[in-house]
Coordinates of C-alpha atoms in Angstrom, one line a residue:
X17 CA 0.0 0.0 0.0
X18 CA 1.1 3.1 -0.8
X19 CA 2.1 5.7 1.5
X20 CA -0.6 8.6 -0.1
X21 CA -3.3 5.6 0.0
X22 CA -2.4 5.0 3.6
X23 CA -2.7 9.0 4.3
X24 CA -5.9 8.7 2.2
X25 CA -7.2 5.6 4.2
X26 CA -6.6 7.3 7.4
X27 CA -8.2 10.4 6.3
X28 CA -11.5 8.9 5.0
X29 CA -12.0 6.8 8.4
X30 CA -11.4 10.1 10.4
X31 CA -13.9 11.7 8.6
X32 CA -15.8 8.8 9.1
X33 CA -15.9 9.1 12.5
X34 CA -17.1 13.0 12.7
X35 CA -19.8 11.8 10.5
X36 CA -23.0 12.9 11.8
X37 CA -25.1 10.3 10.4
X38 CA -23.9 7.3 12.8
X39 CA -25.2 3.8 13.0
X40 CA -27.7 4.0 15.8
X41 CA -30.6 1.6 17.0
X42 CA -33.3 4.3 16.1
X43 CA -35.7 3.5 18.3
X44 CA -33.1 4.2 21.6
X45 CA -30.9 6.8 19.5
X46 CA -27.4 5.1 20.6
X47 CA -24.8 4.3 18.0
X48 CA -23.9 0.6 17.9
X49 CA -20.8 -1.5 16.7
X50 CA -20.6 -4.7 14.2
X51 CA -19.0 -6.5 17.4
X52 CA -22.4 -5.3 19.8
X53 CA -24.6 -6.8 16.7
X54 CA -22.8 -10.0 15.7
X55 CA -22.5 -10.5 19.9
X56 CA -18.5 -11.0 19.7
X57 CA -17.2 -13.0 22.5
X58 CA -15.4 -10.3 25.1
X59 CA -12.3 -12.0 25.4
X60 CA -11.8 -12.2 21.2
X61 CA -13.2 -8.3 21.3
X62 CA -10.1 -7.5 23.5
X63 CA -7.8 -8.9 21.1
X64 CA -9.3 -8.1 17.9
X65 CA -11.4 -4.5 18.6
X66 CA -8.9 -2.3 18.1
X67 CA -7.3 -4.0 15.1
X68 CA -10.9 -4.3 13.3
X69 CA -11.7 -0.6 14.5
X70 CA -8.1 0.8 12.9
X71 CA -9.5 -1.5 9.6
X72 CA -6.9 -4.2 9.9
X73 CA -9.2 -7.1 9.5
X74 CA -7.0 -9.7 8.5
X75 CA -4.5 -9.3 11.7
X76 CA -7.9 -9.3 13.7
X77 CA -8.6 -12.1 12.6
X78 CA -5.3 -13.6 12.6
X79 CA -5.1 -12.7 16.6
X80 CA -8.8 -14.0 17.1
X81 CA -7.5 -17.1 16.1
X82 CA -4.6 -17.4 17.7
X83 CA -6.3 -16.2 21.3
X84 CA -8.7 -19.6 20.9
X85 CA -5.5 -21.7 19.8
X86 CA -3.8 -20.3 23.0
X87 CA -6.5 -20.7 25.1
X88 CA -6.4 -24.7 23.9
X89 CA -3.0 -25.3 24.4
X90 CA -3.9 -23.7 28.1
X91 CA -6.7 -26.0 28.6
X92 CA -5.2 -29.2 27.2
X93 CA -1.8 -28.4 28.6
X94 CA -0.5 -29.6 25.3
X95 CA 2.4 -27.9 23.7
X96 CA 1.7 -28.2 19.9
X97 CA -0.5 -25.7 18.1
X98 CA -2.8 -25.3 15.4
X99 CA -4.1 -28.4 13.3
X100 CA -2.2 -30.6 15.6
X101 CA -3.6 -29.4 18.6
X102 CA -6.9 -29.5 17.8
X103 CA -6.4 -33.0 17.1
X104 CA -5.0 -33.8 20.3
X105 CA -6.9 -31.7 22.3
X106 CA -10.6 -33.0 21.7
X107 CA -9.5 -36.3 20.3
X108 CA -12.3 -39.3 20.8
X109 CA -10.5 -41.3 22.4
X110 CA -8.9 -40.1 25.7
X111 CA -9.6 -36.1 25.0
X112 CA -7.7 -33.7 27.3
X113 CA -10.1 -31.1 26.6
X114 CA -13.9 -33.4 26.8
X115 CA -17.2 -31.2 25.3
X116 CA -19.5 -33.9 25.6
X117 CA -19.7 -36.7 27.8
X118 CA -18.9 -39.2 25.3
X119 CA -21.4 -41.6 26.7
X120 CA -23.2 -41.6 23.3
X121 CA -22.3 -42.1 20.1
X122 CA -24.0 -39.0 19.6
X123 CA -22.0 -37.8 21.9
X124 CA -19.1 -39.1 20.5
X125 CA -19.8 -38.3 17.3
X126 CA -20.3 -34.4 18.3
X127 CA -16.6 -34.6 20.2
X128 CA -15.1 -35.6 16.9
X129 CA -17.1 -33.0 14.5
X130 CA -15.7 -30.3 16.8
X131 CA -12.3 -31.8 17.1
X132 CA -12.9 -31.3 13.3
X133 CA -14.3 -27.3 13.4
X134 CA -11.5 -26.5 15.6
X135 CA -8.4 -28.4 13.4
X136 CA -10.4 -26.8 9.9
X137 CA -10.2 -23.4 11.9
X138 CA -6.6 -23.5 12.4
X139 CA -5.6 -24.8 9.1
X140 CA -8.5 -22.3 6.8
X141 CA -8.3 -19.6 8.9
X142 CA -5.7 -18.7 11.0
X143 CA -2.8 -20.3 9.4
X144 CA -3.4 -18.4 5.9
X145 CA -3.1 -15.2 8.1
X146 CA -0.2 -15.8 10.0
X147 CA 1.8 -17.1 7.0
X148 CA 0.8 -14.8 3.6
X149 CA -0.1 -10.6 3.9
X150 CA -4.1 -10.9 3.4
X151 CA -6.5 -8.3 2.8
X152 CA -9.8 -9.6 4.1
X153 CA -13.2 -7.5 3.7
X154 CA -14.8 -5.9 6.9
X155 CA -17.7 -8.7 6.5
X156 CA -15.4 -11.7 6.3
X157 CA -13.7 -10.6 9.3
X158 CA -17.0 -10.0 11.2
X159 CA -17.7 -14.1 10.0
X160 CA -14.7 -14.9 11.1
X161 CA -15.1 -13.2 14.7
X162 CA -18.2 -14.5 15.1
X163 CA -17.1 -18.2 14.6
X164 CA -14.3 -17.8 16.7
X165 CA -16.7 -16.7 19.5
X166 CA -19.2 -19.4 18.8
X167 CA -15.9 -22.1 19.3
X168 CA -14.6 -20.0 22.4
X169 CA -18.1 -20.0 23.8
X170 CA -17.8 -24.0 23.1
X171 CA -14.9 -23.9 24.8
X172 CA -15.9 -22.3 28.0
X173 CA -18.8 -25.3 28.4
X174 CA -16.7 -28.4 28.7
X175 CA -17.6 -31.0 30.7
X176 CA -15.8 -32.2 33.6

């Protein structure tokens, strides 16, 4: 990016701000945000808020991610990360992180599709950001904040 687009970028979202025609729930007259609407998990709004707010949606993303992968290795007191993690972490047999009680093969079967979510995360969305320069679009990053609070959400109601 150039260095007059940059100037230019910075620019339009400062003038963006002093707008005087701000999102708002019209019937209470406050201005909301994307992260109030799409009900973004607190923990990923600490990492990501000000990175989404300054337009970096790709490094919000990127950190989202890697918050939740952190927050695994944490949890499952394993030291790999990413694909390989996920694996470990919520694997079938002998999980150190359980979400179901595996009593079932419903239950079973749920354990493994999430084992799945949070490996395909790592590898399709977190990984691409970390390793290339990405320019992601303010509504795939809102998607991808969203699912990363749905799987830290997940997360936080393990069982025992």
């Amino acid at each position: 990016m150039t260095s007059a687009f940059r100037t230019f970028e910075q620019f339009v979202r400062i003038a963006g701000d002093l707008s005087n025609e701000p999102e708002a729930d019209e019937e209470k007259g406050v201005q909301s945000h994307p992260f109030d609407e799409r009900n973004i998990h607190p923990e990923i709004t600490k990492v990501a808020l000000k990175l989404f707010d300054d337009g970096h949606y790709s490094q919000a993303t990127f950190e989202a991610f890697k918050y939740l992968d952190n927050k695994v290795k944490k949890l499952s007191k394993i030291k790999d990360s990413g694909y390989k993690l996920m694996m470990a972490a919520f694997a079938e047999a002998n999980p150190k992180i359980k979400l179901t009680a595996l009593s079932t093969a419903s239950e079973v079967d749920e354990q493994m599709g999430y084992k799945f979510i949070f490996a395909g995360a790592m590898s399709a969305i977190r990984n691409p950001r970390g390793h290339d320069i990405l320019t992601d679009p303010i509504d795939r990053c809102l998607d991808h904040l969203s699912f990363a609070s749905v799987l830290l959400r997940r997360l936080e109601n393990t069982v025992p």
